[in-house]
Short mmCIF file of C-alpha atoms in Angstrom, two decimals:
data_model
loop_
_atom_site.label_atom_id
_atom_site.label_comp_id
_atom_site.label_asym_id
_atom_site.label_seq_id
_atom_site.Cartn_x
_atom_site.Cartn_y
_atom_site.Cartn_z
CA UNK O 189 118.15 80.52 97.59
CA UNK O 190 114.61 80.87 97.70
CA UNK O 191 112.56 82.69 99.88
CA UNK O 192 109.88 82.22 101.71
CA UNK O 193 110.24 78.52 101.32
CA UNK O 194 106.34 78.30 102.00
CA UNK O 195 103.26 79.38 100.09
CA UNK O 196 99.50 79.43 100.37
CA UNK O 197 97.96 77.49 97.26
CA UNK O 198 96.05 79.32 94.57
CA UNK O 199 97.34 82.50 95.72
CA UNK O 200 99.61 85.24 94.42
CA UNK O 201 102.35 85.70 96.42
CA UNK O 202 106.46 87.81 96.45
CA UNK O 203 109.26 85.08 95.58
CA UNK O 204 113.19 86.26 96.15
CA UNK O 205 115.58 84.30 94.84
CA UNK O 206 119.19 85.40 96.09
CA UNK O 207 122.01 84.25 93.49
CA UNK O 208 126.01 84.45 94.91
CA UNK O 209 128.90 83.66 92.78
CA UNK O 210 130.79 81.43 94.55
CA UNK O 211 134.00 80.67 91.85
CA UNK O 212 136.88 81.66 92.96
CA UNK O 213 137.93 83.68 89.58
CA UNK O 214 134.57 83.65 87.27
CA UNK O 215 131.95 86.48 86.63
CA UNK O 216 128.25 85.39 87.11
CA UNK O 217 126.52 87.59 84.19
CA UNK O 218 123.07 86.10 83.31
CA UNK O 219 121.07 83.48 84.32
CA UNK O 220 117.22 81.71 83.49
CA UNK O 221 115.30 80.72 86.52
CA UNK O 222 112.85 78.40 85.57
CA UNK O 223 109.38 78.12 87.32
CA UNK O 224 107.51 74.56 88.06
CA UNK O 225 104.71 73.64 86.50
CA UNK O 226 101.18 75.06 87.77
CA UNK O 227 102.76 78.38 89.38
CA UNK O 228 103.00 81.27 87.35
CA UNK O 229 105.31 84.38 86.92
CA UNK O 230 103.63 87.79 86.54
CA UNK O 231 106.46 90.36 86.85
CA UNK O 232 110.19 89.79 88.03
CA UNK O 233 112.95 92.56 88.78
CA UNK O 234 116.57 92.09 90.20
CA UNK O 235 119.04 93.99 91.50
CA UNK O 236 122.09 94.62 90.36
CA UNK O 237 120.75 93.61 86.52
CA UNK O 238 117.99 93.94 84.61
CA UNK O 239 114.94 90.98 84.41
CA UNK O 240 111.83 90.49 82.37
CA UNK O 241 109.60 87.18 82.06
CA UNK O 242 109.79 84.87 78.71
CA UNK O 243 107.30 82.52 77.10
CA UNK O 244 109.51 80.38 75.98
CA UNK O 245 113.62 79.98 77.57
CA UNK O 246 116.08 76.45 76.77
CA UNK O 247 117.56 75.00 79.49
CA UNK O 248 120.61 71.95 78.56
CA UNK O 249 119.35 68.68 79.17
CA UNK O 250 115.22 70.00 79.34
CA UNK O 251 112.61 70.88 77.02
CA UNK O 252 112.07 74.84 76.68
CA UNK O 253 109.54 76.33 78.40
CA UNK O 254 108.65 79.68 80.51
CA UNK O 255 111.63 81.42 82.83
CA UNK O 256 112.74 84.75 84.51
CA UNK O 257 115.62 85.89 82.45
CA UNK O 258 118.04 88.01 84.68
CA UNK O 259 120.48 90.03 82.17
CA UNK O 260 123.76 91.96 82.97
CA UNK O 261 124.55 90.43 86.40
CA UNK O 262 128.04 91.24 86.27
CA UNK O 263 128.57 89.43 89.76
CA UNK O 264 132.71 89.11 91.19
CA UNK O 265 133.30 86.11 92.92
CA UNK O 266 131.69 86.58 97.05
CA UNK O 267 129.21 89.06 95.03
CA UNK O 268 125.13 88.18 94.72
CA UNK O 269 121.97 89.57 93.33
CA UNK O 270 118.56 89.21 94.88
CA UNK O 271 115.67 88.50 91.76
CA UNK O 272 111.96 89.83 93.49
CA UNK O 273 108.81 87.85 91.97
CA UNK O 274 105.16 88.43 91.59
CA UNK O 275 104.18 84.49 91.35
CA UNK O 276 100.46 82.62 91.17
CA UNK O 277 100.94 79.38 92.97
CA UNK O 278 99.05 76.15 92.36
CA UNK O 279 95.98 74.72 94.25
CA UNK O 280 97.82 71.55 95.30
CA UNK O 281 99.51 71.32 98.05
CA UNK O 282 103.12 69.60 96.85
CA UNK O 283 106.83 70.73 97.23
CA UNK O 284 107.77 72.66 94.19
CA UNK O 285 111.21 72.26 92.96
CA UNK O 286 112.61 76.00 90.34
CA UNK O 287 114.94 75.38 88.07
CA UNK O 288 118.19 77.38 87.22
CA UNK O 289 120.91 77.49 84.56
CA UNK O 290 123.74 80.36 84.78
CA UNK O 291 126.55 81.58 82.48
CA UNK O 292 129.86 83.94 83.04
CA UNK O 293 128.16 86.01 79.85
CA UNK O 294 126.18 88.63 81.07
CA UNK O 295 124.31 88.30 77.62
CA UNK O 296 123.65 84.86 78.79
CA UNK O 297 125.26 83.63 75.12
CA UNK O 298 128.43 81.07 75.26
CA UNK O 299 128.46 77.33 74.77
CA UNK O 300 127.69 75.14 77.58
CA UNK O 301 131.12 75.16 78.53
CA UNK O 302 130.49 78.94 79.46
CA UNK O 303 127.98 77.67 81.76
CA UNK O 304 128.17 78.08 85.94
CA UNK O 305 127.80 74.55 88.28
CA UNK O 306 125.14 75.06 90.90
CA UNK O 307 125.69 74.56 94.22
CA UNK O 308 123.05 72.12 95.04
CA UNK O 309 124.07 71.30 98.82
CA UNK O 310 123.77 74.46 99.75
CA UNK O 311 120.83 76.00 97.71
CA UNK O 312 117.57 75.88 98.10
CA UNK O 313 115.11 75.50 94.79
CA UNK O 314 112.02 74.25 96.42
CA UNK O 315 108.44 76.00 97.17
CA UNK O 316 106.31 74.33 99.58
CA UNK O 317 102.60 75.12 98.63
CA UNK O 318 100.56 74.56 101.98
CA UNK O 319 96.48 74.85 102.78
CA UNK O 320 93.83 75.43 101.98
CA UNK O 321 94.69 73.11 99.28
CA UNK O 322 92.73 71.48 95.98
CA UNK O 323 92.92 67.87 96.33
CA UNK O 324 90.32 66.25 94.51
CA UNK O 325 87.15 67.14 92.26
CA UNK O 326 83.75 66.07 92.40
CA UNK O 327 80.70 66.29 90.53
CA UNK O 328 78.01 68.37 91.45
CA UNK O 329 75.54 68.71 89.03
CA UNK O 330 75.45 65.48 87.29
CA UNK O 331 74.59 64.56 83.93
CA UNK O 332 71.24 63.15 82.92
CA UNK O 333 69.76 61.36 80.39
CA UNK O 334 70.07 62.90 76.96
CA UNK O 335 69.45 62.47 72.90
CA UNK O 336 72.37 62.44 70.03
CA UNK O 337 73.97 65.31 69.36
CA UNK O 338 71.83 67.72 71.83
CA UNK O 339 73.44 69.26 75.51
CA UNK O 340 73.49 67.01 78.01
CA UNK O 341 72.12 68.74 81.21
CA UNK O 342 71.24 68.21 84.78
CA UNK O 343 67.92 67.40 83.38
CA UNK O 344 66.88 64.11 81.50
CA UNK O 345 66.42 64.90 77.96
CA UNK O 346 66.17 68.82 78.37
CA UNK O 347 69.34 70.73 76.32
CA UNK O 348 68.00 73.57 78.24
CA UNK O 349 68.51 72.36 81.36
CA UNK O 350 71.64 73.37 84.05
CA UNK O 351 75.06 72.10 82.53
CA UNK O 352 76.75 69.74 84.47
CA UNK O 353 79.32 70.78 86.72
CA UNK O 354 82.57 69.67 88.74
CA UNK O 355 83.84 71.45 92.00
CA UNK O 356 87.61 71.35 93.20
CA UNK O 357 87.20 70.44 96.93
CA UNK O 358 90.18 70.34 99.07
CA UNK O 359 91.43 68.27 102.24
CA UNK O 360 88.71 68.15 104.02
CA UNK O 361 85.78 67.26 100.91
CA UNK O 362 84.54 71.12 100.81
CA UNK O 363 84.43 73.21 97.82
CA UNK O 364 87.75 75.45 97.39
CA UNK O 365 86.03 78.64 95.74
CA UNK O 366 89.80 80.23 95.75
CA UNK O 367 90.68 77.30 93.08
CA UNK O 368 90.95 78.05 89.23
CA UNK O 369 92.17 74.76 88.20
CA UNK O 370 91.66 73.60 84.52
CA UNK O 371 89.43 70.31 84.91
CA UNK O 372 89.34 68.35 81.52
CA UNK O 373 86.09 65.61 80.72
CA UNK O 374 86.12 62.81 79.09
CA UNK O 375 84.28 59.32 78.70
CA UNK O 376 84.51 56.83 81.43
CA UNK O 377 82.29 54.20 80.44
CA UNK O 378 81.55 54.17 76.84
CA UNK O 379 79.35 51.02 75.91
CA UNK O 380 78.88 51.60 72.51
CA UNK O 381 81.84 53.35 71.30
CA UNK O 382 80.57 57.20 71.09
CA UNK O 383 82.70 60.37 70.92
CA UNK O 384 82.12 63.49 73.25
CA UNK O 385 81.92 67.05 71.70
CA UNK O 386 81.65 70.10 73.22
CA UNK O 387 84.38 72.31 75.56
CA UNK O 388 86.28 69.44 77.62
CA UNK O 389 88.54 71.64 79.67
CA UNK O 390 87.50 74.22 81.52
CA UNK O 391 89.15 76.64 84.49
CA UNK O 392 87.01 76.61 87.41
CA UNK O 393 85.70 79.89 88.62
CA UNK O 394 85.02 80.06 91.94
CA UNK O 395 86.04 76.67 92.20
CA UNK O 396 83.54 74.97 89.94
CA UNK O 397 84.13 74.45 86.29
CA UNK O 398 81.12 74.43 83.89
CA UNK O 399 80.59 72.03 80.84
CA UNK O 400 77.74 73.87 79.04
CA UNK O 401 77.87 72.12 75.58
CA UNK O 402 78.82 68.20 76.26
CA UNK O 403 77.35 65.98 73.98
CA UNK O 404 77.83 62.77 72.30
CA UNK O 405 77.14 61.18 69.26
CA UNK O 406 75.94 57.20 69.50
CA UNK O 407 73.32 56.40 71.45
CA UNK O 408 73.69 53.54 74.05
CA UNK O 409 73.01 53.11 78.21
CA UNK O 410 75.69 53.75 80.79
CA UNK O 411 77.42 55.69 79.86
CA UNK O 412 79.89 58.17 82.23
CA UNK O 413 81.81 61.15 82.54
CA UNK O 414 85.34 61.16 84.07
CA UNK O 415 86.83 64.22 85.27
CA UNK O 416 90.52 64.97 85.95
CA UNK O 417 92.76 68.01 87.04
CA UNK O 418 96.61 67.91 87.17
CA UNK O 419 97.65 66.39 90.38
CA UNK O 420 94.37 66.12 91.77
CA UNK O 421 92.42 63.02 92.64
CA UNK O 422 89.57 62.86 89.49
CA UNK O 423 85.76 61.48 89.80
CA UNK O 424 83.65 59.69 87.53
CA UNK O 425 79.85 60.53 87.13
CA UNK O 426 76.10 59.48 87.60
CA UNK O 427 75.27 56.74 84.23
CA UNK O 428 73.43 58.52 82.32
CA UNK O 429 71.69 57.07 78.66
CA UNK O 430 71.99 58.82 74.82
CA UNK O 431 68.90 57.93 73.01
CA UNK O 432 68.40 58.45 69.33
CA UNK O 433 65.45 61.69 69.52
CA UNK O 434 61.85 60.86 68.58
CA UNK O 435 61.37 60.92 64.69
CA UNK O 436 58.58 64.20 64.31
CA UNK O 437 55.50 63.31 62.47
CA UNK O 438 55.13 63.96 59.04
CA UNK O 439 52.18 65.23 57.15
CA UNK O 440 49.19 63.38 56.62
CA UNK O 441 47.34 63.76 53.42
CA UNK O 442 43.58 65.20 54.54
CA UNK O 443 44.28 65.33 57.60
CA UNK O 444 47.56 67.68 58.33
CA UNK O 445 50.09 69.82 56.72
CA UNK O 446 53.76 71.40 58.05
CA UNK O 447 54.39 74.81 57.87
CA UNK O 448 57.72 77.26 58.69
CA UNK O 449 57.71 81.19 58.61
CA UNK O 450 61.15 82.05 56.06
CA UNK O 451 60.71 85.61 56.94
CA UNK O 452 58.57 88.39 58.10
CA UNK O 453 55.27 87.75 60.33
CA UNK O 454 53.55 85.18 59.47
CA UNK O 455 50.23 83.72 61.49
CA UNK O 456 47.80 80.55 61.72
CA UNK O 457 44.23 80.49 62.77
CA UNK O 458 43.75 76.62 63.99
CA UNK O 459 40.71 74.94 62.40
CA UNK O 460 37.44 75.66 64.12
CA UNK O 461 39.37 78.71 66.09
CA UNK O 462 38.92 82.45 66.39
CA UNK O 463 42.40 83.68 66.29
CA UNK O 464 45.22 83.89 64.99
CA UNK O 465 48.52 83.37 66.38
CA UNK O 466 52.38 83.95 65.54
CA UNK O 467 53.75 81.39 63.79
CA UNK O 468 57.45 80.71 65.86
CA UNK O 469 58.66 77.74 63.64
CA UNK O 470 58.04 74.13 62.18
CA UNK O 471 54.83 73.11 63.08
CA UNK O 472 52.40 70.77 61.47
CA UNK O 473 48.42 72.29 61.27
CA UNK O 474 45.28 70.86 60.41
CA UNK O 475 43.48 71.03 56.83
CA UNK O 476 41.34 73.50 57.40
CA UNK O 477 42.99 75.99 58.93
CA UNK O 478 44.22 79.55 57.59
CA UNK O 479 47.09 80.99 57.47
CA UNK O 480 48.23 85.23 56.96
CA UNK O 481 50.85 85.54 55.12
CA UNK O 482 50.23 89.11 54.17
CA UNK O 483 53.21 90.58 56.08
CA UNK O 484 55.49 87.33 55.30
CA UNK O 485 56.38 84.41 53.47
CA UNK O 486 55.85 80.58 54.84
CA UNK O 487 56.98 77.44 53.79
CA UNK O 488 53.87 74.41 53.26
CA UNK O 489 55.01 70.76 53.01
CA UNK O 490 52.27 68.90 52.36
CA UNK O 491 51.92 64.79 51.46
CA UNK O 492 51.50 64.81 47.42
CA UNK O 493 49.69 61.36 47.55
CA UNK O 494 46.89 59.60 50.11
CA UNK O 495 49.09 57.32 50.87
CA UNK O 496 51.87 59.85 52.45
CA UNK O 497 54.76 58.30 50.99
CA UNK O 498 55.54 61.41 48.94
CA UNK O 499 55.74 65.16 50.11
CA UNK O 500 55.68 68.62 48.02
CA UNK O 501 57.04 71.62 48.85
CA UNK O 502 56.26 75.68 47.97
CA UNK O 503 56.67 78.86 49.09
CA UNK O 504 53.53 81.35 49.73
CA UNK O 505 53.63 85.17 50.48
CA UNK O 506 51.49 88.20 49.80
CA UNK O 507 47.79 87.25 51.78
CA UNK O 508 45.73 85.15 53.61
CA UNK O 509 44.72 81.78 52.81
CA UNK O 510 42.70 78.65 53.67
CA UNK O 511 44.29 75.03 53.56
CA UNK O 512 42.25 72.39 52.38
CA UNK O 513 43.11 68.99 50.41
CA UNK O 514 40.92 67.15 47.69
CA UNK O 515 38.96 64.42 49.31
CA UNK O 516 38.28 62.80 45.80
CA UNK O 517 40.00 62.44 42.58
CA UNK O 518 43.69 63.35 41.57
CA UNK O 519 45.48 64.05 44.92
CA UNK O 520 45.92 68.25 45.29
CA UNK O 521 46.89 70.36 48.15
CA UNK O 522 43.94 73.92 47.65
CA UNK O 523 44.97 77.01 48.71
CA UNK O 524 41.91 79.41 48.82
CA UNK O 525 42.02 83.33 49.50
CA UNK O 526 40.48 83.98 53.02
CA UNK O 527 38.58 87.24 53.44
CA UNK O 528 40.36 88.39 57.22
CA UNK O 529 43.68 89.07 58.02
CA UNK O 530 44.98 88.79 61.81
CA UNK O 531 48.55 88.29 61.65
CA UNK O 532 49.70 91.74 62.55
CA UNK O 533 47.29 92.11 65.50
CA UNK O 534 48.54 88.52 66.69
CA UNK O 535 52.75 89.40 66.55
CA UNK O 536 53.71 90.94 69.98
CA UNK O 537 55.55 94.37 69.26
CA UNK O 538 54.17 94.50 65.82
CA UNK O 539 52.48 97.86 65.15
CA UNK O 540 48.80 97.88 64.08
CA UNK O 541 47.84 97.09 60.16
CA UNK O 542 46.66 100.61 58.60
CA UNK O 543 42.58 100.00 57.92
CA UNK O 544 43.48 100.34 53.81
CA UNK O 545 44.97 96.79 54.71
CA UNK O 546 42.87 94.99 57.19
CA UNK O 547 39.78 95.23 55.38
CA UNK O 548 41.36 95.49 51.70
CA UNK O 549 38.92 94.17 49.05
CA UNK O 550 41.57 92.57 47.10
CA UNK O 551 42.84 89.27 48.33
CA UNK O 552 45.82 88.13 46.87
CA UNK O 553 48.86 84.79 47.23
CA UNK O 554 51.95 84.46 45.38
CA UNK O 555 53.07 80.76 45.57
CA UNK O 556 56.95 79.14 44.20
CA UNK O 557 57.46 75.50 44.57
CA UNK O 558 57.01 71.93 42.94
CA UNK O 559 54.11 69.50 43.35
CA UNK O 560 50.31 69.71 42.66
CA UNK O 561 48.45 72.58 44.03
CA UNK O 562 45.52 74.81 43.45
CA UNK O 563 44.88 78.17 44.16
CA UNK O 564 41.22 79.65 44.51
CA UNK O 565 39.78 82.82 44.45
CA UNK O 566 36.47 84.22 44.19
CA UNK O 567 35.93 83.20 40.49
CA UNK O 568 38.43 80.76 39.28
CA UNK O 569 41.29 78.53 40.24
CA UNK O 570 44.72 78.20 39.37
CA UNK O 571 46.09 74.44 39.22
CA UNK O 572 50.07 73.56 38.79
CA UNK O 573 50.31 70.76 36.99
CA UNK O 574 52.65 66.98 37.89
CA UNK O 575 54.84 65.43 36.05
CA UNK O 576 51.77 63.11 34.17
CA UNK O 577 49.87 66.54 33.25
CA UNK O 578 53.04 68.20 32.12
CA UNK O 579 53.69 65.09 29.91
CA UNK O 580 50.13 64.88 28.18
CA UNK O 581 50.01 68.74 27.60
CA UNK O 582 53.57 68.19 25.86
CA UNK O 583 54.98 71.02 28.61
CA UNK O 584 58.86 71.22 27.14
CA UNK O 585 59.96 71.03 30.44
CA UNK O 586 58.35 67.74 31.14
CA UNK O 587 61.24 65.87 29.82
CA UNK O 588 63.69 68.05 32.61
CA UNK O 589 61.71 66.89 35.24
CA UNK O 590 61.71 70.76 36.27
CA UNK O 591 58.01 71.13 37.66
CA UNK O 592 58.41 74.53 39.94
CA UNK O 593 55.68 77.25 39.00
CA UNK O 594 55.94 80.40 40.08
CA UNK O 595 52.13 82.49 40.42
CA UNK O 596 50.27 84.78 41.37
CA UNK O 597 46.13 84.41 42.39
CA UNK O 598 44.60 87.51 42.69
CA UNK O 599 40.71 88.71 43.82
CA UNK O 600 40.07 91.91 42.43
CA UNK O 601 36.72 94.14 41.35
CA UNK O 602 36.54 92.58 37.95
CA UNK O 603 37.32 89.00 38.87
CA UNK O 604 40.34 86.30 39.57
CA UNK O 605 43.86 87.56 38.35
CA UNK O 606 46.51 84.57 37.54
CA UNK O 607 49.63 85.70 36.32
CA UNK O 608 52.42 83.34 35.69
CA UNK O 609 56.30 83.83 35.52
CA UNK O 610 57.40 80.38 35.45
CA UNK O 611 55.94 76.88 34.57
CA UNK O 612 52.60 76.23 33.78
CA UNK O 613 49.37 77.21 35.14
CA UNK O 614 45.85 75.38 34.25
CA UNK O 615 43.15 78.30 34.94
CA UNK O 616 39.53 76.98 35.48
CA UNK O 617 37.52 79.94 34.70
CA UNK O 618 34.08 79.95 37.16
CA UNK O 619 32.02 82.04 35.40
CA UNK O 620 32.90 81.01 31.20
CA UNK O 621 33.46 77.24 32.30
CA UNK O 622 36.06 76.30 30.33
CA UNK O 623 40.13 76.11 31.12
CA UNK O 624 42.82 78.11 30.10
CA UNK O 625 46.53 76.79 30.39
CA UNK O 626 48.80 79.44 31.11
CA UNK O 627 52.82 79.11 30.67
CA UNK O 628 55.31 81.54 31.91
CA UNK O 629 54.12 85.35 30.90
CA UNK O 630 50.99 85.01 30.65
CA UNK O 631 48.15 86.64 32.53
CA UNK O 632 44.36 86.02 32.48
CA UNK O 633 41.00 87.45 34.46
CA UNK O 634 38.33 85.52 35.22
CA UNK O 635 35.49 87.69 34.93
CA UNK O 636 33.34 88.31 37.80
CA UNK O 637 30.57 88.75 35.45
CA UNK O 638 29.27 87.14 31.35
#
C-alpha cells in the first residue's frame, strides 16, 4: 500500500509503501519496488530491513530499469514492513501506477519460482499527481529568419540575437515556473529537406527551456520548429526562412585589398585619414592606406591580376607600411615603409610605445608569402618575382612551382637593407641604377649616397 495516494506535480514529496506477508507459511525477505516513469527516487529507508536506491533493477516479464531495493525483510506470515521515500514527482497531472516484485530470499536471489504473488485486489500501487500541473508547451520567443549554419534567434538574421524559447504552461495556459520538464525540438515543416544542429533537448528552468545554438543546414522558406515534452500537449512555431549568407567582397585590384591581424597589435590608418585604428579582424582597405605592423604580424590578400580573377597571399610584421598597387605595367601589389607609427597609441589597454620606438629612424618590414610584390624603402626596392620571372631567370625552383620568398626591407643611415632567407629577391638599387637579384642568403645595401 501506498501512501498518500495524492501528490502535487513537480514537487518533492515522502512516499510509504507498507508491505504485509500474507502466505500462510512463507517468509517475505526482499523485494524491488519499482518507480513510474517521470518521478524520481532520492533516498529510501525501511523498517525492519535495510534499503538503498539502484540505477538499474530486473523485474520478470519488464525491461530493467531504476527501483528501491529493500534487503533482509525477514517478514512471518501477518508480519509487514513500512519502506519511507524521498520522491520528485512529475509535472503532469496523471495516475501513476509503482511496480513491485518480491521473493521468500531475503537476498532477493532464487528463481522465479521463489518469487511472492501480489495481492492486487487489495493493494494499492497508484500515485495520483494533482495541480498545478504542466499540460502543454508553448513558444515564447520564436524563431526568426536566419542564414546556414549560423544561430537562429529571436531576431531575423542576427546569431546574436535572444535564443528561442518554449515555456511549460499548465491547465489554465500560464507559465508553470515550478516545471523542469525536458522539452526536445525538432523540424516541423521542412521544405527542402535540411537537418537541425544544435542542443535539441533541454530541461526547463523556471519553466522555460532555452535553445541557444539551433541551426540548420539547407536553405529554403517555411520552415518550423516543433516542440514536444513527455505527456504534454507539444506546439509548433512561427515559419521562419534559412538563406544561404551574402558572399563578402573580394579584393579589387587598384582599388582594395583584405587584411587579418595573426597576432599581436596590429593597426590601419584609412586612406586620406589621420588615425589609426585597431585592426579587430578580416577587413578589406583601400590602396592607399597604411598599415603598423610594428607590434604584430597581418595577413594581405591582394588580387594578383587587373582582372581579379586571381589572389596572392603574404605575411608582413616588423613596421609600418603604405599599400599601393601598380597602375601600369606587370600587375604588383607595393609595400612602402611609412615614416609614423600609431598602432600602440590606437589599441585600448595597450601601454604607450617608449620614444626610442615612435620616432625610430629606421623603418623596417619583414614579408613571407607567394605572389608578386614589392617592397620600398628610402633608396631601393625589393621585387619577388612570378612564376614567368622565376622561369626566365632559370630560378631552380621554378620548375616546383614553389614561389614563397621570405625578406626583409630595411631603412637605415647608410641606405635600403634587403636580406633574403628564402626565394628570390630582384633589388632595384635607387641611387647605382642597376638591379641586383638576390636568392636565399644573401644581403645587399643600397647606398644612400655614390
Amino acid at each position: 500500500m501506498l501512501s498518500p495516494v495524492t501528490a502535487a506535480a513537480d514537487s518533492t514529496v515522502t512516499i510509504t509503501g507498507t508491505l504485509t506477508n500474507e502466505t500462510a507459511h512463507q517468509q517475505l525477505g526482499s523485494a524491488n519496488l519499482f518507480w513510474p516513469s517521470g518521478f524520481d527516487v532520492t533516498a529510501a529507508s525501511v523498517s525492519p530491513g535495510s534499503a538503498s536506491v539502484a540505477a538499474s533493477c530486473s523485474l520478470n516479464g519488464f525491461a530493467a530499469g531504476p527501483c528501491v531495493q529493500l534487503r533482509t525483510l525477514s517478514l512471518a506470515p501477518g508480519e509487514s514492513a513500512t519502506a519511507t521515500m524521498t520522491v520528485k514527482t512529475p509535472s503532469p497531472c496523471a495516475s501513476y501506477t509503482w511496480q513491485i516484485e518480491a521473493k521468500q530470499a531475503n537476498s532477493f536471489s532464487g528463481t522465479p519460482g521463489n518469487d511472492l504473488d501480489l495481492d492486487s485486489a487489495n493493494s494499492s500501487l497508484t500515485t495520483q499527481v494533482t495541480s498545478p500541473c504542466a499540460t502543454s508547451v508553448a513558444f515564447d520567443t520564436q524563431p526568426h529568419n536566419a542564414f546556414v549554419g549560423e544561430h537562429i534567434t529571436g531576431t531575423d538574421l542576427d546569431p546574436t540575437g535572444p535564443p528561442p524559447t518554449v515555456d511549460v504552461l499548465d491547465e489554465n495556459g500560464n507559465l508553470l515556473p515550478s516545471s523542469k520538464a525536458p522539452i526536445t525540438v525538432a523540424l516541423g515543416d521542412n521544405p527542402t529537406g535540411g537537418r537541425l544542429a544544435g542542443t535539441k533537448t533541454v530541461n526547463a528552468s523556471g519553466g522555460v527551456a532555452t535553445f541557444s545554438d539551433l541551426s540548420v543546414d539547407t536553405p529554403g522558406d517555411g520552415y518550423t520548429l516543433a516542440a514536444s515534452s513527455p505527456d504534454l500537449t507539444g506546439a509548433t512555431s512561427a515559419a521562419f526562412n534559412i538563406s544561404t549568407p551574402p558572399t563578402p567582397p573580394e579584393p579589387t585590384y587598384g582599388h582594395t585589398v583584405e587584411v587579418a591581424p595573426v597576432s599581436g597589435d596590429v593597426c590601419v590608418k584609412p586612406k586620406g585619414g589621420t588615425q589609426f585604428q585597431p585592426l579587430g579582424g578580416n577587413a578589406l582597405i583601400h590602396v592607399g592606406s597604411v598599415i603598423d605592423a610594428t607590434n604584430g604580424t597581418v595577413k594581405l590578400r591582394a588580387a594578383k591580376r587587373r582582372n581579379n580573377t586571381q589572389f596572392q597571399h603574404a605575411k608582413f610584421s616588423l613596421g609600418p607600411f603604405l599599400v599601393a598597387q601598380a597602375k601600369h605595367g606587370r600587375p604588383y601589389t607595393k609595400l612602402t615603409l611609412a615614416g609614423s607609427t600609431g598602432c600602440t597609441q590606437a589599441t585600448a589597454g595597450a601601454k604607450a610605445a617608449p620614444s626610442y620606438l615612435r620616432h625610430r629612424r629606421h623603418r623596417r618590414v619583414y614579408g613571407s608569402g607567394s605572389g608578386n610584390y614589392r617592397t620600398s624603402g628610402h633608396h631601393g626596392s625589393g621585387s619577388t618575382i612570378g612564376e614567368r620571372q622565376a622561369a626566365e631567370l632559370q630560378e631552380p625552383f621554378a620548375s616546383t612551382r614553389s614561389r614563397r620568398t621570405k625578406w626583409l626591407t630595411a631603412n637605415r643611415h647608410g641606405g635600403t637593407f634587403f636580406r633574403v632567407d628564402k626565394g628570390t629577391l630582384v633589388v632595384h638599387d635607387f641611387t647605382l641604377h642597376h638591379k641586383v637579384t638576390l636568392h636565399a642568403g644573401q644581403s645587399y645595401l643600397a647606398p644612400a649616397n655614390r
